[in-house]
Short mmCIF file of C-alpha atoms and ligand atoms in Angstrom, two decimals:
data_model
loop_
_atom_site.label_atom_id
_atom_site.label_comp_id
_atom_site.label_asym_id
_atom_site.label_seq_id
_atom_site.Cartn_x
_atom_site.Cartn_y
_atom_site.Cartn_z
CA MET A 661 121.78 71.43 144.13
CA LEU A 662 118.96 70.66 141.97
CA GLU A 663 119.97 66.28 139.44
CA LEU A 664 117.28 65.61 136.85
CA MET A 665 118.16 62.34 136.13
CA ASN A 666 116.87 60.07 132.46
CA VAL A 667 114.08 62.80 132.61
CA LYS A 668 111.35 61.88 129.91
CA LYS A 669 108.11 63.31 129.39
CA SER A 670 106.28 62.55 126.45
CA TYR A 671 102.79 64.81 125.55
CA ASP A 672 100.88 61.59 123.05
CA ASN A 673 102.75 59.79 122.51
CA VAL A 674 105.47 62.38 121.37
CA THR A 675 108.54 61.96 122.83
CA ILE A 676 109.13 65.61 123.68
CA LEU A 677 111.52 65.42 126.80
CA ASN A 678 114.16 62.64 125.98
CA ASP A 679 116.48 61.67 128.87
CA ILE A 680 117.35 64.98 130.44
CA ASN A 681 120.17 65.10 133.18
CA LEU A 682 122.10 68.00 134.64
CA GLU A 683 122.70 69.97 137.98
CA ILE A 684 122.46 72.68 138.84
CA GLU A 685 124.96 74.16 141.96
CA ASP A 686 123.43 76.37 144.24
CA GLY A 687 122.75 80.45 144.17
CA GLU A 688 123.37 79.38 139.82
CA ILE A 689 121.94 81.36 137.60
CA VAL A 690 120.98 78.25 134.38
CA SER A 691 119.46 79.07 131.50
CA ILE A 692 117.77 76.92 129.53
CA LEU A 693 118.06 77.76 125.77
CA GLY A 694 116.50 76.26 122.49
CA PRO A 695 113.95 77.24 119.84
CA SER A 696 110.22 77.72 120.23
CA GLY A 697 108.50 73.55 121.13
CA CYS A 698 111.78 72.15 122.00
CA GLY A 699 110.07 71.31 125.79
CA LYS A 700 111.47 74.70 127.50
CA THR A 701 108.22 75.65 129.32
CA THR A 702 107.58 71.83 129.89
CA LEU A 703 110.83 71.35 131.79
CA LEU A 704 110.23 73.67 133.88
CA ASN A 705 106.95 73.17 134.70
CA LEU A 706 107.84 69.42 135.98
CA ILE A 707 110.38 70.76 138.11
CA LEU A 708 108.07 73.64 139.44
CA GLY A 709 105.75 70.00 139.77
CA ILE A 710 103.10 71.58 137.70
CA THR A 711 103.37 68.86 135.28
CA ASP A 712 105.29 65.26 135.99
CA ALA A 713 108.32 63.39 134.66
CA ASP A 714 107.36 59.86 132.05
CA SER A 715 110.36 58.81 134.40
CA GLY A 716 113.16 59.53 135.69
CA LYS A 717 113.71 61.78 139.07
CA ILE A 718 113.78 65.12 140.50
CA ILE A 719 116.64 65.29 143.65
CA PHE A 720 117.07 69.39 145.78
CA ASN A 721 119.57 69.05 148.45
CA GLY A 722 119.66 65.42 148.06
CA LYS A 723 115.82 64.91 148.63
CA ASP A 724 113.53 63.04 145.61
CA LEU A 725 110.75 65.34 144.54
CA THR A 726 109.75 63.15 142.42
CA HIS A 727 106.38 62.73 144.64
CA VAL A 728 106.68 65.84 146.71
CA PRO A 729 103.51 67.87 145.28
CA MET A 730 103.70 71.07 143.21
CA GLU A 731 102.69 73.93 146.79
CA LYS A 732 105.70 71.69 149.31
CA ARG A 733 108.23 71.70 146.60
CA GLY A 734 109.15 75.87 147.45
CA PHE A 735 110.21 76.33 144.04
CA ASN A 736 107.96 79.37 142.84
CA ILE A 737 108.08 80.84 139.55
CA VAL A 738 107.02 83.40 137.24
CA PHE A 739 105.14 82.68 134.43
CA GLN A 740 105.49 84.12 130.43
CA ASP A 741 102.38 86.41 130.84
CA TYR A 742 102.97 87.61 134.55
CA ALA A 743 99.43 86.20 135.55
CA LEU A 744 99.16 88.82 137.57
CA PHE A 745 95.22 89.62 138.86
CA PRO A 746 94.57 92.68 137.20
CA ASN A 747 91.17 92.98 139.62
CA LEU A 748 94.23 93.86 143.01
CA ASN A 749 96.82 96.98 142.52
CA VAL A 750 100.09 96.73 142.37
CA TYR A 751 100.66 96.25 146.20
CA GLN A 752 98.38 93.84 146.88
CA ASN A 753 98.71 91.53 143.66
CA ILE A 754 103.23 91.50 144.89
CA THR A 755 101.48 90.30 149.56
CA TYR A 756 98.46 87.52 147.07
CA GLY A 757 100.35 84.87 148.27
CA LEU A 758 100.64 85.63 151.82
CA ARG A 759 97.36 86.21 152.75
CA ASN A 760 97.41 82.46 153.56
CA LYS A 761 101.25 81.89 154.47
CA PRO A 762 101.15 85.69 156.36
CA ASN A 763 104.66 84.39 157.98
CA ILE A 764 106.62 84.28 155.34
CA SER A 765 108.00 87.88 154.97
CA THR A 766 107.80 89.82 157.14
CA LYS A 767 106.71 93.96 156.33
CA ASN A 768 110.18 94.97 156.56
CA GLU A 769 111.16 92.28 153.92
CA VAL A 770 107.86 93.48 151.26
CA GLU A 771 108.94 96.81 151.99
CA ASP A 772 112.24 96.14 150.81
CA MET A 773 111.27 94.03 147.94
CA ILE A 774 109.94 96.51 147.27
CA HIS A 775 112.18 99.26 147.35
CA LEU A 776 115.19 96.43 146.12
CA LEU A 777 112.27 96.37 141.97
CA GLY A 778 112.07 100.80 142.44
CA LEU A 779 108.55 100.40 142.75
CA GLU A 780 107.75 101.92 146.34
CA GLU A 781 105.91 104.70 143.33
CA HIS A 782 102.92 102.48 141.96
CA LEU A 783 101.71 100.48 144.42
CA HIS A 784 98.26 101.63 143.58
CA LYS A 785 97.51 101.39 140.70
CA ARG A 786 95.72 98.90 138.24
CA ILE A 787 97.66 96.74 136.92
CA ASP A 788 95.96 97.98 133.89
CA GLN A 789 98.20 100.93 134.24
CA LEU A 790 101.98 99.52 133.96
CA SER A 791 103.95 98.90 131.50
CA GLY A 792 105.82 95.41 130.87
CA GLY A 793 108.72 96.34 132.85
CA GLN A 794 107.09 97.63 135.36
CA LYS A 795 104.64 94.66 135.67
CA GLN A 796 107.72 91.28 135.69
CA ARG A 797 109.51 94.08 137.92
CA VAL A 798 105.75 93.26 140.02
CA ALA A 799 106.01 89.55 139.54
CA LEU A 800 109.31 89.72 140.36
CA ALA A 801 108.41 91.43 143.41
CA ARG A 802 105.55 88.67 144.27
CA THR A 803 107.34 85.55 143.68
CA MET A 804 110.79 87.07 146.01
CA VAL A 805 108.32 87.31 148.34
CA MET A 806 107.33 83.79 149.45
CA LYS A 807 111.18 83.45 149.88
CA PRO A 808 111.28 80.30 147.06
CA GLU A 809 114.17 77.74 147.51
CA ILE A 810 114.67 77.70 142.97
CA LEU A 811 113.26 81.04 141.28
CA LEU A 812 111.79 79.66 138.18
CA LEU A 813 111.03 82.40 135.24
CA ASP A 814 109.55 81.31 132.13
CA GLU A 815 110.63 84.11 128.65
CA PRO A 816 111.22 87.29 131.80
CA LEU A 817 112.68 89.12 128.63
CA SER A 818 111.15 87.66 125.45
CA ALA A 819 108.03 90.60 125.82
CA LEU A 820 110.56 94.22 126.96
CA ASP A 821 112.97 95.73 124.98
CA GLY A 822 116.13 97.68 124.85
CA VAL A 823 117.05 99.58 128.25
CA ILE A 824 113.87 98.32 129.79
CA LYS A 825 115.27 94.78 129.30
CA GLU A 826 118.89 95.66 130.11
CA SER A 827 117.55 96.92 133.38
CA ILE A 828 114.92 93.45 133.73
CA LYS A 829 118.29 91.24 133.09
CA ASP A 830 120.68 93.47 135.83
CA ARG A 831 117.82 93.16 138.31
CA ILE A 832 116.92 89.74 138.16
CA LYS A 833 121.29 89.09 138.44
CA THR A 834 120.32 91.04 141.55
CA ILE A 835 118.32 89.67 143.52
CA ALA A 836 120.17 85.86 142.05
CA LYS A 837 123.60 87.37 143.58
CA GLU A 838 122.18 88.66 146.98
CA PHE A 839 119.46 86.31 148.16
CA HIS A 840 122.13 83.44 145.93
CA LEU A 841 119.45 82.43 144.70
CA THR A 842 119.23 79.19 142.49
CA THR A 843 117.84 80.63 139.15
CA ILE A 844 116.18 79.21 136.00
CA ILE A 845 116.04 81.05 132.93
CA VAL A 846 113.87 80.44 130.15
CA THR A 847 114.54 81.73 126.90
CA HIS A 848 114.53 81.37 123.30
CA ASP A 849 116.90 84.17 122.34
CA PRO A 850 121.63 83.95 122.38
CA GLU A 851 122.53 87.15 123.52
CA GLU A 852 120.10 86.82 126.49
CA ALA A 853 120.74 83.85 127.36
CA LEU A 854 124.31 83.87 127.35
CA THR A 855 124.56 88.09 129.20
CA LEU A 856 122.85 86.83 131.96
CA SER A 857 123.37 83.25 133.56
CA ASP A 858 126.86 82.33 135.00
CA ARG A 859 125.90 78.39 133.20
CA VAL A 860 123.65 77.95 129.74
CA MET A 861 121.43 74.55 128.79
CA ILE A 862 121.24 74.23 125.00
CA VAL A 863 117.65 71.91 124.41
CA ASN A 864 117.17 71.15 120.97
CA GLU A 865 114.70 67.25 119.65
CA GLY A 866 115.01 66.91 123.40
CA LYS A 867 117.99 66.36 124.97
CA ILE A 868 120.53 68.47 125.57
CA ALA A 869 122.50 69.80 123.01
CA GLN A 870 125.80 71.86 125.58
CA TYR A 871 125.58 72.60 128.71
CA GLY A 872 128.67 75.72 129.61
CA LYS A 873 129.45 78.25 131.18
CA PRO A 874 128.58 80.93 127.73
CA GLU A 875 132.90 81.65 127.02
CA GLU A 876 132.45 77.19 126.79
CA ILE A 877 129.64 77.25 124.04
CA ILE A 878 130.43 80.02 122.14
CA GLU A 879 134.82 79.40 122.04
CA THR A 880 134.14 75.04 121.17
CA PRO A 881 130.14 74.52 120.42
CA LYS A 882 130.13 70.62 120.61
CA ASP A 883 128.28 70.17 117.86
CA SER A 884 126.74 71.58 114.32
CA PHE A 885 122.99 72.11 115.53
CA VAL A 886 125.02 74.50 118.81
CA LYS A 887 127.19 76.55 116.25
CA LYS A 888 124.12 76.99 114.08
CA PHE A 889 121.19 78.26 116.82
CA ILE A 890 123.74 80.38 118.37
CA LEU A 891 126.33 81.15 116.64
CA ASN A 892 124.62 82.29 113.74
CA GLN A 893 121.92 83.87 115.88
CA LEU A 894 124.29 85.60 116.80
CA GLU A 895 126.13 86.82 114.07
CA ILE A 896 123.09 88.27 112.23
CA LYS A 897 122.31 90.54 114.88
CA LYS A 898 126.40 92.52 114.57
CA ASN A 899 125.36 91.92 110.52
CA ASN A 900 121.66 93.65 111.72
CA ILE A 901 123.44 96.30 113.90
CA TYR A 902 126.63 96.91 111.68
CA SER A 903 124.61 96.76 108.52
CA LEU A 904 122.35 99.63 110.47
CA PHE A 905 125.31 102.11 111.34
CA ALA A 906 126.71 101.67 107.31
CA SER A 907 122.46 102.61 107.13
CA GLU A 908 123.47 105.95 109.24
CA HIS A 909 126.61 106.53 107.91
CA GLN A 910 125.34 106.47 104.22
CA ALA A 911 122.45 108.95 105.26
CA LYS A 912 124.88 110.90 106.72
CA VAL A 913 126.61 110.96 103.52
CA GLN A 914 123.71 111.39 101.52
CA THR A 915 122.55 114.54 103.99
CA ALA A 916 125.50 116.06 103.91
N1 ADP B 1261 99.69 70.16 128.23
C1 ADP B 1261 100.27 69.23 127.06
N2 ADP B 1261 98.80 68.26 126.09
C2 ADP B 1261 100.34 67.63 124.60
N3 ADP B 1261 101.47 68.11 124.15
C3 ADP B 1261 102.13 69.54 125.28
C4 ADP B 1261 101.55 69.97 126.19
N4 ADP B 1261 102.29 70.74 126.77
C5 ADP B 1261 103.43 70.65 125.22
N5 ADP B 1261 103.33 70.73 124.26
C6 ADP B 1261 103.94 69.74 123.53
O1 ADP B 1261 104.53 70.41 123.58
C7 ADP B 1261 105.90 70.57 123.27
C8 ADP B 1261 106.81 70.79 123.66
O2 ADP B 1261 106.71 72.68 124.22
P1 ADP B 1261 106.88 73.62 124.65
O3 ADP B 1261 107.63 73.30 126.73
O4 ADP B 1261 106.09 74.49 125.42
O5 ADP B 1261 107.74 73.96 124.16
P2 ADP B 1261 108.82 75.66 124.89
O6 ADP B 1261 108.64 76.36 125.97
O7 ADP B 1261 110.31 75.32 124.51
O8 ADP B 1261 108.96 77.07 124.04
C9 ADP B 1261 105.12 71.08 121.07
O9 ADP B 1261 105.41 70.60 121.33
C10 ADP B 1261 103.85 71.69 122.67
O10 ADP B 1261 102.82 71.44 122.04
MG1 MG B 1262 107.49 77.81 126.21
#
């Protein structure tokens, strides 16, 4: 279990995260959801160990990690921009982290991960020859072969759309469940959060506005922010879809 206790973080005297308390169970997929600039990436960076909290504690399986450096925490992140190496091919990118720690994954385990993410036919390609969804899969594979204790993903779907987005969503779910891997996903999109995760944490103005199962959040939004942010956005999407149908219908009527 991962616990954050009374975690605070400011930048230049501006409070970004104010007294964050949370628990994430082993194997759980949790989304951190909130508007742009609300501190989601900062929260991921604190968990990962890139950034230090001003106060509070980070505990993992009973062990205090608050002052443990990033490389000793055993967590791993897929950055928002994937951060793949353009001068290396797909296979070299996937196995990059193993150069210094070759015993973490066997050759078979690397091959299994390549297979699970459907990357066999792309292994010799350069990164700039890949689509967005393929890059995301390479970034996932590269992180997974390092066998992280917690998988952190910063906006993994925001550069993708339609069918590709759904397929990456499924792959993230498959990986998290198959490896019973605690997975924390940052997103600003309520639909992504609600359809991808076991629990959703909604952040507003440096605090957790609500933390619960998707159905709890939809059925009993805790405050007006949650209502507005989540339900309105979902409603807007629904209305857009309806109006799309309506205009298609109209177009049909007109051309008939
Ligand atoms: N290293 C930093 N130095 C100063 N301010 C920062 C730094 N990192 C983030 N911030 C500020 O903290 C706030 C939250 O940023 P961030 O965590 O990136 O938000 P989100 O990921 O939710 O969009 C923003 O106002 C951002 O400008
Ligand atoms: Mg961010």
